[in-house]
CSV table of C-alpha atoms in Angstrom, one decimal:
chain,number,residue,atom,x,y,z
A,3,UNK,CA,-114.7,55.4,71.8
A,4,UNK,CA,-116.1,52.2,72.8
A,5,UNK,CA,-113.7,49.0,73.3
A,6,UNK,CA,-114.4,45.8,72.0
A,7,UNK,CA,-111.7,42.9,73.4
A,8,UNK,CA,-111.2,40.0,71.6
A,9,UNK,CA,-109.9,36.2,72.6
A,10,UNK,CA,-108.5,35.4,69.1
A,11,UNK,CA,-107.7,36.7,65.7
A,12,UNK,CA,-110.7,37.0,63.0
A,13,UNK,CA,-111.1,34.7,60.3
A,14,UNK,CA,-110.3,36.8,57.0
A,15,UNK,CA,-112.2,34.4,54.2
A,16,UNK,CA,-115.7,35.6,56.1
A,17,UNK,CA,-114.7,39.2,56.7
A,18,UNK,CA,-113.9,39.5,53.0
A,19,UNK,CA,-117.4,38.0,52.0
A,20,UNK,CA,-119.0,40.4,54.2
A,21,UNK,CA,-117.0,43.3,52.7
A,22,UNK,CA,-118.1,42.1,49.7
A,23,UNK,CA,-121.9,41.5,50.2
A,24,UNK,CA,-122.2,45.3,51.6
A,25,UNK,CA,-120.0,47.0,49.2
A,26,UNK,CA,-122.4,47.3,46.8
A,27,UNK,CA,-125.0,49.5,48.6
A,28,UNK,CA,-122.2,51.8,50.3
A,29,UNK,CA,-122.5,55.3,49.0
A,30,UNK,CA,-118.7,56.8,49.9
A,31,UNK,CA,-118.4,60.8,51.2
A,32,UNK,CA,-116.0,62.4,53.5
A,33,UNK,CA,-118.7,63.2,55.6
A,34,UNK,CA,-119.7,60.2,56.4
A,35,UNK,CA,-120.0,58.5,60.2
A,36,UNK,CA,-117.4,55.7,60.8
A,37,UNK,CA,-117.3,53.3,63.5
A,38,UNK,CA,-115.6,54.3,66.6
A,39,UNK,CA,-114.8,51.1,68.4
A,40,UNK,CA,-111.4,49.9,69.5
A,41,UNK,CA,-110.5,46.5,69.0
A,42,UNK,CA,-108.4,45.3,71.1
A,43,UNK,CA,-106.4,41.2,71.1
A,44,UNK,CA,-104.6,40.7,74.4
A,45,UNK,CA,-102.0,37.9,74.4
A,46,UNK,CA,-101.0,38.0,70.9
A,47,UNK,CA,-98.4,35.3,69.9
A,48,UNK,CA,-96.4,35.3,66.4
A,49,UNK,CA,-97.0,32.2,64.0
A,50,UNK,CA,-93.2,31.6,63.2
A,51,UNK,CA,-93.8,30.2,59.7
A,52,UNK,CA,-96.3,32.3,58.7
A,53,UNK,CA,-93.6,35.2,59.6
A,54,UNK,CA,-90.8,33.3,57.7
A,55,UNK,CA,-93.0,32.8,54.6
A,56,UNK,CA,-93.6,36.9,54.7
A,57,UNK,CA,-89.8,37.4,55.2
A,58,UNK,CA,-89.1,35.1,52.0
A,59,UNK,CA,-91.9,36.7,49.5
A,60,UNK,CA,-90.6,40.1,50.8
A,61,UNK,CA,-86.6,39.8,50.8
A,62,UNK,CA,-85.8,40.2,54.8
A,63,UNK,CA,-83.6,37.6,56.3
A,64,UNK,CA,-85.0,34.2,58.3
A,65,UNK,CA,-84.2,33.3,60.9
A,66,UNK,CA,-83.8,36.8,62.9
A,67,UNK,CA,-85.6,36.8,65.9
A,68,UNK,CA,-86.8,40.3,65.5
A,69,UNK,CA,-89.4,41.4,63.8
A,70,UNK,CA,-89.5,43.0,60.4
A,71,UNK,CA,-90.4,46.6,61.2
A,72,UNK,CA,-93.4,46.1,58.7
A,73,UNK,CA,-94.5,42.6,59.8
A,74,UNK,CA,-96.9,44.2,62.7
A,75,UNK,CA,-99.2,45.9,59.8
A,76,UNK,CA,-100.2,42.1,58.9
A,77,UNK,CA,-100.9,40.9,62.5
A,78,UNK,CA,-103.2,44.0,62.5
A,79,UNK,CA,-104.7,43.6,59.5
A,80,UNK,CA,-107.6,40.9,60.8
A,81,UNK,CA,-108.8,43.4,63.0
A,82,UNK,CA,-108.6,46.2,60.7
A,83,UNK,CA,-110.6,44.3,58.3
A,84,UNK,CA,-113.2,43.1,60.9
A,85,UNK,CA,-113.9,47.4,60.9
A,86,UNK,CA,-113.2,48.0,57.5
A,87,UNK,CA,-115.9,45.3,56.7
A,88,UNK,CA,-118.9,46.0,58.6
A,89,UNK,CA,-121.9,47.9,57.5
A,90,UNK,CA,-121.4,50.7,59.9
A,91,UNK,CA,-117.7,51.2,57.9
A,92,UNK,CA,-118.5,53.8,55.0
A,93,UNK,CA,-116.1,53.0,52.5
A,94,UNK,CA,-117.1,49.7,50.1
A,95,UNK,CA,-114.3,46.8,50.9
A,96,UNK,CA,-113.8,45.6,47.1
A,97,UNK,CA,-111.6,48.2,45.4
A,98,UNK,CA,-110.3,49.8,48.9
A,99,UNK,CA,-106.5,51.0,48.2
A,100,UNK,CA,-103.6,51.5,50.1
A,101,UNK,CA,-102.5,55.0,49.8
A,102,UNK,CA,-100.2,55.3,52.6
A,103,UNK,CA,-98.3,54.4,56.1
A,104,UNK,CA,-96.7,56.0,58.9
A,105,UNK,CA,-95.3,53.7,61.5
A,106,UNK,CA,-92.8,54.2,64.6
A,107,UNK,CA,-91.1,51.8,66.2
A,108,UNK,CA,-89.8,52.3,69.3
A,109,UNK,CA,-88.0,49.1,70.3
A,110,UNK,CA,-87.2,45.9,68.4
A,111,UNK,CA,-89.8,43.4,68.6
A,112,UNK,CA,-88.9,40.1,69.4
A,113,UNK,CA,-90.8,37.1,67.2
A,114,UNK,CA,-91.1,35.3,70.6
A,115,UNK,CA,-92.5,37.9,72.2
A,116,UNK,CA,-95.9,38.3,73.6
A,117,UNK,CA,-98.2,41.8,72.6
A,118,UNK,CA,-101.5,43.4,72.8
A,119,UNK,CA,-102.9,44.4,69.7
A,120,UNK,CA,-105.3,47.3,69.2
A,121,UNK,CA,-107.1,49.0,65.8
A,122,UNK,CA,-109.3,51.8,65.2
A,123,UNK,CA,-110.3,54.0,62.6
A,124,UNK,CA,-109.4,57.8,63.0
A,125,UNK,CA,-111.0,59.8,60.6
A,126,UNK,CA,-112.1,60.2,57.0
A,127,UNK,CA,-110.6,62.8,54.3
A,128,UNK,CA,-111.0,64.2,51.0
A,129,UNK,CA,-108.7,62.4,48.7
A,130,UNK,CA,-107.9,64.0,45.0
A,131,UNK,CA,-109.7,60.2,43.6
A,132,UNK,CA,-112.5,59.9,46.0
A,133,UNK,CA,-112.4,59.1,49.8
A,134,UNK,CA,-109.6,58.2,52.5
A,135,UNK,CA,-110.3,56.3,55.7
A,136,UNK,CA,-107.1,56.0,58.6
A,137,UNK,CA,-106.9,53.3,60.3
A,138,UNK,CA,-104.2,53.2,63.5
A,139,UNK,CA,-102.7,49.9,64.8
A,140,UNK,CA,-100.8,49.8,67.7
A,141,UNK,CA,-98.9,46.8,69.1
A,142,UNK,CA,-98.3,47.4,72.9
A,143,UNK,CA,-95.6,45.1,74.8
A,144,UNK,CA,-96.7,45.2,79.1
A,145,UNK,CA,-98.2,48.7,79.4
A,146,UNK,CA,-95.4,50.7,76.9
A,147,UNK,CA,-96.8,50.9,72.9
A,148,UNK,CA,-93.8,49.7,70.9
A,149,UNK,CA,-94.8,50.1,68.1
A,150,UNK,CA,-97.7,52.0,65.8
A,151,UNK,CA,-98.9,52.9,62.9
A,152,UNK,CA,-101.3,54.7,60.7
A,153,UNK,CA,-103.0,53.5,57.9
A,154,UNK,CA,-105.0,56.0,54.8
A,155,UNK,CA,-107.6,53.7,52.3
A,156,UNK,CA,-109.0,55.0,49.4
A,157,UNK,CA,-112.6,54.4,47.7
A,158,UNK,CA,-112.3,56.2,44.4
A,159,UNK,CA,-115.6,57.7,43.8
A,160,UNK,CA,-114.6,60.6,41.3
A,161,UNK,CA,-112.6,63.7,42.2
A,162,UNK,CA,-113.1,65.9,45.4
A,163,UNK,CA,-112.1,69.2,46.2
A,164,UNK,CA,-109.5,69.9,48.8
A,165,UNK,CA,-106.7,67.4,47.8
A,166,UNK,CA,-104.3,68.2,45.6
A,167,UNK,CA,-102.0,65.8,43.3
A,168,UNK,CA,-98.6,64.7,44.6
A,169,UNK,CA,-95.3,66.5,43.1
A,170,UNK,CA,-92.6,64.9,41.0
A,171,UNK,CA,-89.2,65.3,42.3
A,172,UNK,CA,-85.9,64.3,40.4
A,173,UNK,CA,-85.2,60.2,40.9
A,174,UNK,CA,-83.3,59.0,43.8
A,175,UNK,CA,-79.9,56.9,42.4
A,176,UNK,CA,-80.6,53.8,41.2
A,177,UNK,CA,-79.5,50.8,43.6
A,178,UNK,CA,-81.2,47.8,42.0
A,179,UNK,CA,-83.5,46.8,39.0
A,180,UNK,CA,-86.1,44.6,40.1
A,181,UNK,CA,-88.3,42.1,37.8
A,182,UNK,CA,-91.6,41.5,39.3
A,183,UNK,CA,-93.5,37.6,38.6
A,184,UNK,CA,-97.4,37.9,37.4
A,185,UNK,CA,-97.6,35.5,41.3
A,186,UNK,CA,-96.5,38.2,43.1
A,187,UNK,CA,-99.6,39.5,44.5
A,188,UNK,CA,-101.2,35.5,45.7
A,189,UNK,CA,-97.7,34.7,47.2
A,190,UNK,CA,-98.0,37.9,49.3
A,191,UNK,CA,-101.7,37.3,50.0
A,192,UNK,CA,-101.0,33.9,51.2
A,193,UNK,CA,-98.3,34.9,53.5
A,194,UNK,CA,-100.2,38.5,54.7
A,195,UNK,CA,-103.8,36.8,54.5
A,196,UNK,CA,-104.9,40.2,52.2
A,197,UNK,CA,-106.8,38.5,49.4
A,198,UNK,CA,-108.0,42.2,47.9
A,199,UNK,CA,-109.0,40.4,44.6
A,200,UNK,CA,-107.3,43.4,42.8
A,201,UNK,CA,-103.8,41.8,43.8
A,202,UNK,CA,-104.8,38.3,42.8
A,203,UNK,CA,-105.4,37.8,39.1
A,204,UNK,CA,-105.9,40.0,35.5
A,205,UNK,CA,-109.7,39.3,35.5
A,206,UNK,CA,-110.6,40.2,39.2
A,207,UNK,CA,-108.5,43.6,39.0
A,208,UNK,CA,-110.4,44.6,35.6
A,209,UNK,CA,-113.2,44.9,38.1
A,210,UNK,CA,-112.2,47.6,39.3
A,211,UNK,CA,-110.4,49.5,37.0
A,212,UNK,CA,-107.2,48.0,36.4
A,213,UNK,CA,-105.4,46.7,33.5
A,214,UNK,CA,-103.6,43.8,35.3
A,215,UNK,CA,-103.7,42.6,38.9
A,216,UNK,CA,-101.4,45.1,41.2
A,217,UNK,CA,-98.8,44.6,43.9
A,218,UNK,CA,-99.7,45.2,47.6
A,219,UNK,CA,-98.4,48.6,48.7
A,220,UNK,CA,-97.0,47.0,51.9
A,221,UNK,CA,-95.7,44.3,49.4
A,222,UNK,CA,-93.4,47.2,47.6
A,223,UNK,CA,-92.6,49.6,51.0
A,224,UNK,CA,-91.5,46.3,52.9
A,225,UNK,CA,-89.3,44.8,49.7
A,226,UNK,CA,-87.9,48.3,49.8
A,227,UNK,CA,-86.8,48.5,53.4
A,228,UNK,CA,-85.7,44.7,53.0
A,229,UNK,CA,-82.8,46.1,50.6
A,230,UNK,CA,-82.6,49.5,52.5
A,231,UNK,CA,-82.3,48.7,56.1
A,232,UNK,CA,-84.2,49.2,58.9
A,233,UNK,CA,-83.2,50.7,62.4
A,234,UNK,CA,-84.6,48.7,65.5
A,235,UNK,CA,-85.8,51.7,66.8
A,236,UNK,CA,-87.4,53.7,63.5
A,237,UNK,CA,-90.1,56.0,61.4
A,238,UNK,CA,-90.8,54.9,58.5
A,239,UNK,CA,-93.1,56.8,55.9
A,240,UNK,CA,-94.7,55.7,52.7
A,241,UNK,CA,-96.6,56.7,50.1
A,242,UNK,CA,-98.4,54.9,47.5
A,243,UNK,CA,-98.5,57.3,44.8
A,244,UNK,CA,-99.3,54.7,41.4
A,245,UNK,CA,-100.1,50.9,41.3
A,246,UNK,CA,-97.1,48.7,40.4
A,247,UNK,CA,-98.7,46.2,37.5
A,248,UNK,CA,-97.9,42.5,37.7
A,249,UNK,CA,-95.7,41.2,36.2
A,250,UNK,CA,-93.6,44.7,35.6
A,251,UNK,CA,-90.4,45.5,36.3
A,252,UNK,CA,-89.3,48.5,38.5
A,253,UNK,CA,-86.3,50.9,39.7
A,254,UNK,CA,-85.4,50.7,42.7
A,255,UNK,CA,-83.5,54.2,44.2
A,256,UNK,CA,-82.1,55.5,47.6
A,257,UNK,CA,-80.4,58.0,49.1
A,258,UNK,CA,-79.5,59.1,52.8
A,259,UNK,CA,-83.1,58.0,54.0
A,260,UNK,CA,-85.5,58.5,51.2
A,261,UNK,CA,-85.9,55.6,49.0
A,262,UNK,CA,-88.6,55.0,46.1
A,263,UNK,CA,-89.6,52.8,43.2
A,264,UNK,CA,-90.2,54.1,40.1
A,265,UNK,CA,-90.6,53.0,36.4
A,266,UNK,CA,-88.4,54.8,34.0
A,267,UNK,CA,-87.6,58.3,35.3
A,268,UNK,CA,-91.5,59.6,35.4
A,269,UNK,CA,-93.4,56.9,36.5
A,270,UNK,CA,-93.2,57.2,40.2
A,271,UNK,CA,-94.7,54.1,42.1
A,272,UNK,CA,-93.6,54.6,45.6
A,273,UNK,CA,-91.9,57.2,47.7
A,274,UNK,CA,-90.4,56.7,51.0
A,275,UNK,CA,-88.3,57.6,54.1
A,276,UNK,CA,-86.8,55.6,56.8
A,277,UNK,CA,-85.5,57.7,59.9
A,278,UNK,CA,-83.8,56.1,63.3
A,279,UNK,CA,-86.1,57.5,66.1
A,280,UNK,CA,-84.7,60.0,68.4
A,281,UNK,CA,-86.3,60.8,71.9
């Protein structure tokens, strides 16, 4: 894997419009080659009111000075956008969804801190809908990694073999009700810098196949873990099994350390676990 080692953050508005401009001739297929270059940003350093607008659109206290243990997932996303976006990436950029995330944490992560950031694609997969590219981030503090994660996209192209749909289980006790603004979706763009236009607005997410614009899926896992809790030192895994519409209203529901959102009892949007890591 080659290593590429960058002096600053990319600009997302250009990286979108390239996404954009190449989308249109990419031809999706688990098969396909994928880039295999490392990114890597050395000397990362935390814009405090960018993090505090993320804490306030997704429900974790200001002011802390650790990290939200889903807040590193947007300080990677630049990079994993500058992959996700180039011609050499398989998968088109407009109408990429998040399907799921797996992230330890091994330490807290101080909002003061300093960090080496590093992104790479892993792999592409059959999905049930089309195809899935994973995308790892890792945040490294000195030489230790302190925290990772892994990432799964989706182009829906149709159905492929292999993949089979997700099971329903019985719903997790209700803890809260939750009713969810149409601005949703720009407020967390704004604070997270992902402008996927299928968050943004009714008439860009018809584009693509949906009724009304829908809420990030780290939008939903992180407002979940917001009213769950979080250990310092965690796994956290998440899938995003339906797209939440905006404005909707959902169930939120929890037990031990599973957690989900749902709509009704059969609607399931999210599902969810939160674990304290043990050596």
């Amino acid at each position: 894997m080659m290593t590429v080692v960058l002096t600053e953050l990319p600009s997302l508005v250009p990286l979108f419009a390239r996404g954009a401009l190449f989308s249109a001739v990419k031809r999706p297929r688990p098969d396909a080659e994928f880039p295999h270059t490392r990114l890597v940003l050395p000397g990362l350093r935390i814009d405090l009111a960018r993090l505090a607008a993320y804490e306030r659109v997704c429900g974790f206290a200001t002011g802390d000075d650790a990290l939200p243990v889903t807040y590193p997932h947007v300080l990677g996303f630049p990079l994993a956008m500058r992959l996700m976006s180039a011609r050499d990436f398989p998968l088109p950029l407009l109408g990429l969804v998040h399907t799921s995330i797996a992230i330890t944490q091994r330490r807290p992560l101080a909002a003061t801190g300093e960090y080496e950031l590093a992104v790479h694609v892993d792999g592409l997969a059959p999905h049930r809908r089309g195809t899935e590219a994973g995308v790892v981030t890792e945040i490294r503090a000195g030489d230790e990694i302190v925290w990772e994660s892994r990432s799964t996209y989706l182009a829906r192209h149709g159905s492929s073999a292999g993949a089979t749909s997700p099971e329903k289980g019985d719903p997790l006790p209700t803890v809260a009700e939750w009713r969810l603004a149409g601005d949703v979706g720009r407020r967390y763009a704004a604070a997270s810098g992902d402008r996927n236009p299928i968050h943004l607005h009714p008439l860009t997410a018809r584009l693509f196949g949906f009724r009304r614009a829908i809420a990030h899926g780290m939008w939903t896992v992180a407002r979940c873990l917001a009213a769950h809790g979080t250990p310092q030192e965690a796994q956290v895994r998440a899938e995003f099994r339906a797209p939440v519409l905006l404005p909707g209203s959902v169930t939120f529901g929890a037990e031990g350390e599973r957690f989900e959102l749902r709509s009704g009892e059969d609607r399931v949007h999210l599902t969810g676990s939160v674990y304290p890591l043990t050596s």
